[in-house]
Structures are given as C-alpha cells and as structure tokens.
XYZ file of C-alpha atoms in Angstrom:
553
model
C -7.603 16.417 -15.239
C -5.901 19.046 -13.016
C -7.685 17.999 -9.927
C -7.104 14.380 -10.670
C -3.340 14.858 -11.076
C -3.300 16.751 -7.717
C -5.052 13.934 -6.081
C -2.818 11.197 -7.650
C 0.291 12.863 -6.136
C -1.149 13.514 -2.750
C -2.963 10.220 -2.235
C -1.700 6.667 -3.448
C -5.273 5.608 -3.057
C -6.479 7.385 -6.070
C -3.612 6.084 -8.100
C -5.179 2.738 -7.458
C -8.524 3.781 -8.039
C -7.897 5.208 -11.397
C -5.285 2.587 -12.645
C -7.114 -0.607 -11.406
C -10.694 0.529 -12.065
C -12.326 -2.555 -10.318
C -15.419 -2.683 -8.507
C -15.155 -3.102 -4.546
C -17.553 -4.042 -2.015
C -18.120 -4.011 1.790
C -16.303 -6.476 3.832
C -18.974 -6.828 6.453
C -19.682 -10.323 5.334
C -15.974 -11.380 5.717
C -15.832 -9.888 9.285
C -19.041 -11.514 10.554
C -18.221 -14.722 9.203
C -14.660 -14.775 10.438
C -15.349 -13.239 13.923
C -18.368 -13.579 16.166
C -20.123 -10.332 16.188
C -21.342 -9.890 19.837
C -23.162 -7.107 21.048
C -20.111 -5.540 22.835
C -18.278 -5.791 19.482
C -15.435 -7.925 21.210
C -13.596 -10.370 19.091
C -13.234 -13.693 20.899
C -9.699 -14.765 21.717
C -10.266 -18.218 20.191
C -10.546 -16.792 16.765
C -7.045 -16.036 15.124
C -6.253 -13.659 12.568
C -4.871 -16.075 10.152
C -7.789 -18.649 10.392
C -10.158 -15.766 9.864
C -8.555 -15.028 6.628
C -8.518 -18.433 5.411
C -12.057 -18.749 5.739
C -12.979 -15.660 3.702
C -12.399 -16.678 0.098
C -15.630 -15.675 -1.646
C -17.938 -12.727 -1.675
C -22.027 -12.971 -1.257
C -23.852 -12.062 -4.579
C -26.289 -9.852 -2.525
C -23.862 -7.825 -0.974
C -24.913 -4.506 -2.960
C -21.308 -4.400 -4.475
C -19.858 -6.159 -7.401
C -17.627 -9.034 -6.386
C -13.721 -8.287 -6.270
C -12.238 -10.026 -9.215
C -9.708 -12.609 -8.420
C -6.858 -11.025 -10.390
C -7.408 -7.745 -8.422
C -7.254 -9.220 -5.036
C -3.527 -9.775 -5.644
C -3.226 -5.851 -5.850
C -5.248 -4.914 -2.649
C -5.804 -7.767 -0.241
C -2.134 -8.799 0.774
C -0.535 -12.258 1.142
C -1.971 -13.100 4.514
C 1.563 -13.799 5.685
C 2.565 -12.295 9.155
C 6.136 -11.241 8.465
C 8.645 -9.930 11.087
C 12.440 -9.117 11.411
C 14.560 -8.160 14.233
C 12.928 -4.536 14.440
C 9.355 -4.966 13.106
C 6.482 -7.300 13.647
C 3.288 -7.210 11.527
C -0.297 -8.343 12.152
C -2.924 -9.278 9.682
C -6.167 -7.561 10.030
C -8.719 -10.246 10.781
C -10.836 -9.987 7.558
C -9.355 -9.411 4.045
C -8.915 -6.475 1.774
C -9.544 -3.909 4.437
C -7.264 -1.164 2.941
C -6.273 0.459 6.367
C -5.021 4.119 6.271
C -5.576 6.120 9.342
C -4.595 4.889 13.023
C -4.281 6.422 16.428
C -4.079 5.202 20.146
C -6.271 5.809 23.047
C -5.655 6.468 26.608
C -5.066 2.855 27.424
C -2.615 2.651 24.593
C -4.843 0.590 22.360
C -4.345 1.059 18.667
C -7.385 1.974 16.575
C -7.329 1.364 13.065
C -9.659 2.671 10.148
C -10.280 -0.326 7.967
C -11.742 1.937 5.450
C -13.056 -0.226 2.780
C -14.403 -2.780 5.202
C -16.435 -0.243 7.045
C -14.903 -0.839 10.726
C -12.669 0.821 13.224
C -10.651 -1.981 14.771
C -9.014 -1.777 18.084
C -5.699 -3.753 18.707
C -4.127 -4.592 22.184
C -0.380 -4.285 22.140
C -0.072 -6.097 25.329
C -1.580 -9.457 24.052
C -1.118 -8.679 20.247
C -4.781 -9.301 19.531
C -7.750 -7.281 17.953
C -10.209 -6.911 20.822
C -12.916 -4.789 19.416
C -14.655 -3.787 16.051
C -16.895 -0.962 15.670
C -19.048 -0.538 12.550
C -18.896 2.728 10.587
C -21.920 4.556 9.520
C -23.020 3.250 6.093
C -22.732 6.622 4.659
C -18.877 6.405 5.145
C -18.981 3.176 3.128
C -20.912 4.289 0.212
C -19.693 4.170 -3.360
C -17.477 1.889 -5.064
C -14.374 2.597 -3.177
C -15.745 3.725 0.309
C -13.729 6.554 2.092
C -10.213 7.055 2.575
C -9.942 8.191 6.476
C -6.824 9.614 6.440
C -6.598 11.070 10.077
C -8.182 10.143 13.441
C -7.464 11.473 16.777
C -8.835 11.436 20.400
C -10.012 14.685 22.025
C -9.370 15.366 25.733
C -12.672 13.809 26.513
C -11.802 10.532 24.905
C -14.016 10.763 21.966
C -12.615 10.132 18.469
C -12.619 12.492 15.598
C -11.668 11.662 12.185
C -12.008 12.777 8.506
C -14.166 11.622 5.756
C -13.650 12.658 2.110
C -16.416 10.619 0.775
C -19.044 12.477 2.664
C -17.033 15.620 2.791
C -17.250 15.654 6.449
C -15.570 15.479 9.919
C -17.030 12.772 12.288
C -17.048 12.476 15.895
C -17.370 9.003 17.564
C -18.706 9.302 21.139
C -16.768 6.211 22.589
C -18.786 5.617 25.814
C -22.358 6.221 23.973
C -21.264 4.290 21.005
C -22.646 7.161 18.832
C -21.519 8.886 15.619
C -22.233 12.453 14.655
C -21.460 14.177 11.281
C -20.279 17.594 10.777
C -20.339 18.777 7.027
C -17.788 21.132 5.566
C -19.396 24.085 4.036
C -17.327 23.946 0.687
C -18.505 21.144 -1.575
C -15.852 18.607 -2.585
C -13.272 20.231 -0.194
C -11.840 16.685 0.783
C -10.980 17.004 4.638
C -7.891 15.112 5.239
C -6.001 16.111 8.200
C -7.199 17.452 11.733
C -5.531 19.010 14.950
C -6.741 20.191 18.276
C -5.985 23.716 19.693
C -5.748 24.189 23.560
C -9.591 24.915 23.796
C -10.043 21.486 22.122
C -11.467 22.920 18.924
C -10.786 21.029 15.839
C -8.822 22.592 12.968
C -8.674 20.695 9.573
C -7.060 21.196 6.149
C -8.876 20.642 2.909
C -7.075 19.093 -0.192
C -9.386 20.852 -2.672
C -11.275 23.320 -0.664
C -8.008 25.187 -0.346
C -9.413 26.164 3.165
C -8.272 25.939 6.905
C -11.334 24.908 8.705
C -12.335 25.220 12.433
C -14.911 23.108 14.162
C -16.265 24.429 17.573
C -17.723 21.368 19.455
C -20.053 23.522 21.495
C -21.713 24.869 18.407
C -22.098 21.800 16.200
C -25.220 19.999 15.145
C -25.404 16.525 13.769
C -25.523 16.469 9.865
C -25.297 20.148 9.342
C -22.546 22.900 8.901
C -23.284 24.642 12.134
C -19.974 25.336 14.376
C -17.840 25.137 11.414
C -15.925 28.207 9.681
C -13.574 28.328 7.032
C -10.578 30.468 6.206
C -9.628 31.048 2.603
C -6.022 30.606 2.404
C -5.764 31.478 -1.196
C -6.250 35.133 -0.240
C -2.672 34.889 1.044
C -0.953 32.592 -1.066
C -1.745 30.732 -4.475
C -1.580 27.016 -4.507
C -3.156 23.958 -5.929
C -3.768 21.802 -2.896
C -3.046 21.578 0.929
C -1.061 19.059 2.991
C -1.519 17.865 6.424
C -1.853 20.077 9.502
C 0.250 19.920 12.775
C 0.623 21.891 16.056
C 3.729 23.747 16.805
C 6.351 22.206 19.087
C 5.259 24.217 22.405
C 1.631 23.777 21.958
C 1.865 20.032 21.297
C 3.389 19.328 24.645
C 1.080 17.917 27.138
C -0.592 20.528 29.516
C 0.216 23.387 27.090
C -2.490 26.023 27.475
C -1.219 29.402 26.110
C -3.480 30.422 23.416
C -1.610 33.604 22.918
C 1.304 31.769 21.484
C -0.407 28.712 19.604
C 0.792 27.807 16.244
C -0.460 25.609 13.392
C 1.818 24.410 10.390
C 0.799 23.200 7.231
C 1.911 22.880 3.965
C 0.431 24.129 0.302
C 1.427 22.564 -2.985
C 2.014 23.814 -6.687
C 2.282 21.484 -9.488
C 4.239 19.763 -10.960
C 6.691 21.125 -8.346
C 6.813 23.848 -5.859
C 4.842 24.661 -2.632
C 4.845 26.585 0.620
C 5.207 26.011 4.393
C 2.423 28.048 6.174
C 2.755 29.261 9.801
C -0.747 29.909 11.326
C -1.438 31.974 14.584
C -4.350 30.661 16.322
C -5.008 33.607 18.256
C -4.639 36.223 15.592
C -5.706 34.153 12.668
C -2.570 35.559 10.851
C -0.508 33.480 8.442
C 3.227 33.656 7.552
C 4.156 32.062 4.367
C 7.589 30.396 3.558
C 8.209 29.925 -0.204
C 9.777 26.482 -1.312
C 9.563 26.981 -4.903
C 13.207 27.449 -5.536
C 13.596 23.830 -4.064
C 11.103 22.297 -6.743
C 9.668 20.352 -3.918
C 6.263 19.025 -3.132
C 6.094 19.614 0.579
C 3.743 17.050 2.426
C 3.535 16.934 6.077
C 5.195 19.702 8.442
C 6.597 19.056 11.840
C 8.452 21.767 14.358
C 11.255 20.382 16.566
C 12.333 21.885 19.960
C 14.887 24.230 18.440
C 12.149 25.851 16.321
C 13.417 24.155 12.992
C 10.635 23.116 10.485
C 10.836 19.805 8.829
C 8.840 18.807 5.763
C 8.974 15.871 3.209
C 9.293 16.028 -0.446
C 6.863 13.479 -1.694
C 8.054 13.693 -5.039
C 11.556 12.633 -4.257
C 14.022 11.060 -1.778
C 14.509 14.084 0.158
C 13.328 15.674 3.571
C 13.870 19.428 4.116
C 14.765 21.528 7.108
C 13.508 25.248 7.087
C 14.935 27.863 9.500
C 12.049 30.349 9.882
C 14.162 33.089 11.374
C 16.509 33.149 8.327
C 14.411 31.364 5.577
C 17.330 28.957 4.943
C 16.468 25.606 3.687
C 18.676 22.496 3.877
C 17.917 19.136 2.146
C 18.872 15.560 3.163
C 18.622 12.550 1.217
C 17.497 9.171 2.350
C 19.511 5.987 1.394
C 18.477 4.436 -1.960
C 15.143 2.552 -2.007
C 15.597 -1.141 -1.142
C 12.574 -1.688 -3.564
C 12.637 -1.362 -7.315
C 11.537 2.303 -7.027
C 13.911 5.064 -7.901
C 12.887 7.428 -5.039
C 11.711 6.709 -1.605
C 8.958 9.130 -1.245
C 9.155 10.564 2.223
C 5.390 11.045 3.323
C 4.293 12.049 6.815
C 6.511 13.241 9.461
C 6.438 13.921 13.333
C 8.871 15.151 15.750
C 9.598 13.096 18.879
C 12.211 12.476 21.445
C 14.742 14.523 19.452
C 14.270 12.816 16.359
C 12.251 13.527 13.055
C 10.214 10.373 12.234
C 8.724 9.714 8.765
C 7.523 6.950 6.611
C 8.950 6.250 3.318
C 5.987 5.348 0.898
C 8.110 3.809 -1.715
C 11.269 3.232 0.311
C 9.156 0.650 2.263
C 10.642 2.044 5.545
C 10.075 3.718 8.783
C 12.743 6.075 9.507
C 14.014 8.902 11.553
C 16.671 11.591 11.260
C 18.691 12.744 14.626
C 19.938 16.167 13.460
C 22.280 16.527 16.631
C 24.083 13.379 15.776
C 23.533 13.726 12.116
C 22.367 10.139 11.840
C 19.600 8.626 9.700
C 18.231 5.303 10.690
C 15.872 3.410 8.472
C 14.036 0.242 9.447
C 12.899 -1.680 6.447
C 9.550 -3.215 6.476
C 9.498 -7.167 6.047
C 6.512 -7.238 3.586
C 7.677 -6.237 0.124
C 4.869 -6.469 -2.393
C 6.352 -7.208 -5.958
C 3.331 -6.151 -7.665
C 3.988 -2.583 -6.194
C 7.586 -2.443 -6.688
C 8.411 -4.359 -3.351
C 6.757 -1.967 -1.296
C 3.832 -2.532 1.184
C 2.346 1.119 0.869
C 2.970 2.192 4.526
C 0.780 5.302 4.224
C 0.273 6.431 7.806
C 2.010 5.860 11.083
C 1.438 7.095 14.822
C 3.699 7.131 17.920
C 2.309 5.602 20.835
C 2.477 6.466 24.705
C 5.597 4.202 24.901
C 7.178 5.645 21.843
C 6.627 2.572 19.662
C 5.912 3.431 16.132
C 2.670 1.888 14.682
C 1.773 2.120 10.870
C -0.583 0.786 8.299
C 0.105 -1.227 5.152
C -2.348 -0.047 2.858
C -2.449 -2.815 0.061
C -1.286 -5.644 2.358
C -4.218 -5.814 4.921
C -1.807 -5.420 7.799
C -0.548 -3.141 10.549
C 2.967 -3.199 11.911
C 5.007 -1.943 14.861
C 8.510 -0.855 15.359
C 8.915 -1.472 19.138
C 10.442 1.232 21.467
C 12.834 -1.357 23.158
C 14.357 -2.528 19.757
C 15.034 0.708 18.206
C 18.415 1.260 19.377
C 19.742 -2.306 19.170
C 21.594 -1.619 15.967
C 23.565 -4.489 14.852
C 26.005 -2.079 13.007
C 27.031 1.664 13.221
C 28.776 4.004 11.152
C 31.208 7.106 11.432
C 33.296 9.123 9.052
C 36.782 10.641 9.262
C 35.737 14.056 8.486
C 32.974 16.547 7.678
C 32.561 18.118 5.251
C 33.665 16.835 1.894
C 34.910 19.355 -0.413
C 34.987 19.310 -4.211
C 36.657 21.851 -6.481
C 34.537 22.249 -9.801
C 37.254 24.581 -11.278
C 40.359 22.110 -10.874
C 38.283 19.024 -11.167
C 39.755 17.939 -7.724
C 37.637 15.357 -5.729
C 37.957 14.347 -2.213
C 38.493 11.129 -0.295
C 36.814 10.223 3.179
C 37.171 7.085 5.382
C 34.137 5.200 6.627
C 34.244 3.099 9.680
C 31.631 0.232 10.286
C 31.368 -1.155 13.501
C 29.942 -4.451 14.788
C 27.819 -3.537 17.931
C 27.921 -6.037 20.824
C 24.513 -6.863 22.609
C 25.718 -10.141 23.944
C 28.816 -9.041 26.006
C 31.000 -11.027 23.687
C 34.406 -9.829 22.419
C 34.455 -11.763 18.984
C 32.351 -10.892 16.057
C 32.180 -14.620 15.279
C 29.609 -15.209 17.902
C 26.840 -13.428 15.857
C 25.252 -14.340 12.630
C 27.299 -13.473 9.486
C 25.131 -11.001 7.379
C 25.799 -9.127 4.226
C 26.504 -5.283 4.564
C 26.019 -3.045 1.372
C 27.516 0.490 1.154
C 25.656 3.221 -0.493
C 26.103 7.067 -0.833
C 23.337 9.648 -1.834
C 22.981 13.459 -1.864
C 20.788 16.307 -1.896
C 22.289 17.479 -5.133
C 19.531 15.583 -7.126
C 15.894 14.839 -6.196
C 16.512 11.112 -6.597
C 19.568 11.171 -4.316
C 21.793 10.169 -7.203
C 25.191 11.850 -7.401
C 24.624 13.860 -10.735
C 27.723 15.106 -12.402
C 29.752 13.364 -9.744
C 31.394 10.010 -9.720
C 31.705 7.845 -6.558
C 33.460 4.698 -5.674
C 33.928 2.737 -2.546
C 37.111 0.570 -2.292
C 34.711 -2.029 -0.999
C 31.056 -1.611 -1.616
C 30.019 -4.932 -0.045
C 31.304 -7.132 2.793
C 30.133 -9.616 5.642
C 29.821 -8.993 9.385
C 32.547 -11.689 9.777
C 34.850 -9.133 7.930
C 34.740 -6.822 10.897
C 37.679 -7.778 13.026
C 36.166 -7.434 16.465
C 33.534 -5.104 18.197
C 36.444 -2.953 19.313
C 38.034 -2.659 15.837
C 35.856 -1.245 12.909
C 35.995 -2.089 9.201
C 37.413 0.774 7.080
C 35.897 1.522 3.873
C 37.341 4.285 1.532
C 35.049 6.496 -0.518
C 36.349 8.815 -3.292
C 33.993 11.376 -4.997
C 35.153 13.427 -8.193
C 33.440 15.950 -10.358
C 32.493 15.642 -13.828
C 31.431 18.201 -16.431
C 28.518 20.634 -15.524
C 28.655 20.035 -11.816
C 26.693 23.061 -10.162
C 28.803 24.742 -7.324
C 26.846 24.946 -3.994
C 26.427 23.480 -0.552
C 24.680 20.036 -0.514
C 24.678 17.169 1.899
C 25.883 13.743 1.616
C 24.396 10.600 3.084
C 26.810 7.659 3.429
C 24.889 4.484 4.297
C 25.570 0.863 5.431
C 22.774 -1.448 4.985
C 22.438 -4.533 7.065
C 20.822 -7.515 5.577
C 18.101 -5.204 4.040
C 16.564 -5.030 7.598
C 18.102 -1.662 8.815
C 20.364 0.996 7.094
C 22.591 3.128 9.296
C 23.688 6.479 7.764
C 25.837 9.412 8.647
C 24.896 12.720 6.770
C 27.722 15.222 6.350
C 27.953 18.429 4.432
C 29.153 18.439 0.697
C 30.572 21.675 -0.433
C 31.245 22.171 -4.259
C 33.253 25.130 -4.797
C-alpha cells in the first residue's frame, strides 16, 4: 500500500490505472487503418488527423488485449476536437487513445511524442503542422494491460534517442539512422526509471522512483538486454526518503558547449509522505551530494531547475505553490499560482524548466502552461483550451518541452492531443497589471489590515488609441497567497471593490482601470513573511499576476 500511495502522488497515470481498472489494448490496428504504413514510416499528407480518428471506432477481437469499454473511452480517448485560443494551438494524435506523456525535439526542431499505449513514437513537423513519421516501439515496451509510461526522452549528441521505460525496468536507446532499439536493464528490480540527463561526457544519468538510486549509464560499456555499463548510487545512505523526483542539470552545464567536468552539477528531489522532501545537489566529478531539507514547508517537491543566479526552483505537486531555494543561505520562499480555472482546489504545479530568464512549469490540475519572471515578479498562466469535465476540467498536461525557437510543446495525456504555445504569441498580453506598492503589511496584534491599488491596463497591438476597437471580454480579479497550500488566504479576509469588469470599462490604452484590494486579519493569523499573488484573468484564456511580499507582524 505504501508503494501504491507513493506512485499515485507521483504519476497521474497510476491513479487512472487503479481507479478505472479497465482493460486496455494496443492501438496498432487503429494506426494502420487510419494511416498508410509505408516502409519509411512516413504518414501520407492526404490523411488528416481528424479523418483518421473518425475511422477508428471499433477494436479487433484478435488484438491480444481486451476491448476498450465504451464508457471508459470517455476517460482516456479525448473528444477528437482540435481546440485553440489566442495563445495555444492543439493537434489531435492520428489514432485514438494513445495516452501521450513524454516528448522532445530533434536537431531539425521536429517534435517527438511517446504515444505510450499505442506503441509508437510519433514525429510532428511544426513548419507544416503535420505528423510526418511513426516508429513502432519494441513489443516488450507495450506488454501488459497498460503498456509503459515513457516519462522522459532526450536526444544525445549523436542524434540518438534515449528514453525511460518503467514496464521493462530499463532505459532504451533508439539509433535513429539505423532504426534500431537497444535495451539496458537497471540492476535494481522494480526500480521504475523515470527521468534522465546527460553529462558533458554524454553519459546518461537517471533517477529511480522506487529503486531510490541515482543511476549512470556509460554508453561505451553497454550491451543490449543486459545491465552492463550501468552503476547505481544508493542515495538512502545520505538521506531517508520514500521516492525520487526528476533529474536536471545545473544551469552552467546545461548551456550549449559546456565542457567543465570539474564543476558539473545534477539536481533532483526526494520525497517523504504524506508531506516533506529534500532537494539534492549532486557533484558529477566527486559523486558527493549536498542535501537541502524542505520538510519544514510540508511540500512534495517534484522537478528541480536552477536559474542563472544560482537559485533553485521546485514545484509542490500537492498544492498550488512553487518554491525558490537559496542554496547559500538555505532560505526558502514560496509563491502561489492564481486559482485553478478548473473545478480543482489546487493547481498542482508539476515539472519545471528554466529558460530565457523565466521558470516555466505545467499546472497539472490548473490546466495551464505558466512561467514566473522573478526579476519582474510577474506570473503568466496560459490556459489550455481543452477542459475535460470528467477530469475536473483539466486535460492532464503531464509533460512539456521547450524547442529551439522557444515555443512550449506539451502532451494532454487523457485527451489524445499535443499542444503548443508559440514563441511569437507569448508576449501579446491583452492586459497587464501593476500595483501601487510592495509589500502589504498586516498587524496581527492590532488587527489592522492594509489596502493596495491595482491597475489593469489594456494593451494595444493594433496601434489604436481607443479600447473600443478590440473585443469586449470579461476580466476576473483574484488574490492568493503562500500562507496556505491551496493559495487561499487562511485567517485573512480579502475584498476587491470590483472583482469583475469588462475590457470596455478600461478608459483607454493610456489610462488603466483601478481596482482596490483590502486585506484584514482574523483570529489565529500566524505572523510571518509570505507572498501575495494578485491576478487578472482575461476571458479564461490568460491570467496576468503580480506577486508581492506579504508581511504579517
């Protein structure tokens, strides 16, 4: 039971596996009937994604797996609708119920997607927005009722693709030019390899969810279908924990061309349950570790990223908070997202990555792709257009990657889709927000609260001087705080003088709309230093927030 509870929190996939308990099968039949399977694996342009889905409504009785029950398809196969908004475009995977999780991009900036339960890698060309190739995965990966959850996949310097496979307890290497797969077994049985990273020598480091070890693959010593060339470091010798989070490289050694093996760092998280965990800094050259304890935050740290200032960021995947650790001082600062635009009480920030001065992350239950700009103290959340009511209005965006051009690609696990936030659209905010001061100060002894003015601007991209020339959309105001795990203002009351208005209420592009926010303490307020997230949500498409300090004396 303990292992199951760990796995439920770390991967949404197992939640479904345990909860739905339906029989699943391979989708090779779907794929071969919807797309002409040529020897080169190229998908003909005349076959559209939508028509492929329409043709695939039944499953062959001789498939070797049980049929998907009709009622269960609603949970795992998506709606076959290609949605979009001003920022995000979606593309339907050309056969149903593929359950995409891991994804990456190659040297030509094509997007590779692991269609886990369909048994294929798919290649998507962003230039013409089409799937151009499919590659059948070895049958061993697809064995079992649910197939394998391929959480991570990356190309090495030679252009070959490495990926994790929990089902066979292995790492795989796909030789792209030779169209050949090799499997490298982890020595620890049931270890569940989930995340990988390369060092400057192109060796492959990986984490094990249940094995509790940091693994290393030396490609020069490996042998197919064996454990040769793999060693494991037992992290439980330095810290006690229940499971491990993803692996990332330090900021310096993640930069292109970095080749200093004497200063090469890996970062990872370890997790205790029900709450608590650590951030681990691992020195590649010395194989020494430094542990930063987060137990006092009651967080479940998942995913770690280092920024250019040496600050360490992690996501609390049991709340609506992201955390920043200063490794020099050990100080931790927490930040709340805006409230979920779904029916969920938390947004569950999941994986993160630092790029172009921003910490990017996906909101698992918030159903958004987001970034926080710590220099400008600005949080931007781009809401994903597909909202599955059966999942609390989320599309389950489990993984994302940032391509060569800076666009964000992500998978929608239960919706049979991939999505993209295009680089050229990221900064076209219809609104922006500023505040009259920072911080807000609350006095718990006297019960005195504080008031702040919030200014909402309508941004002009059409060189027009009147707000009436643009669409009239609804704007909702929110406030959240790191004072609670859900972002709610516990033991505080908050009130906007106007928490909802239209863009037409904004006088002009040069004159903002002013809103006043008042916050007062109630009984049992706990003094301390927190953060406050003040948000304006535009038409449930994008949320623009400023994060300020909240001091409670």
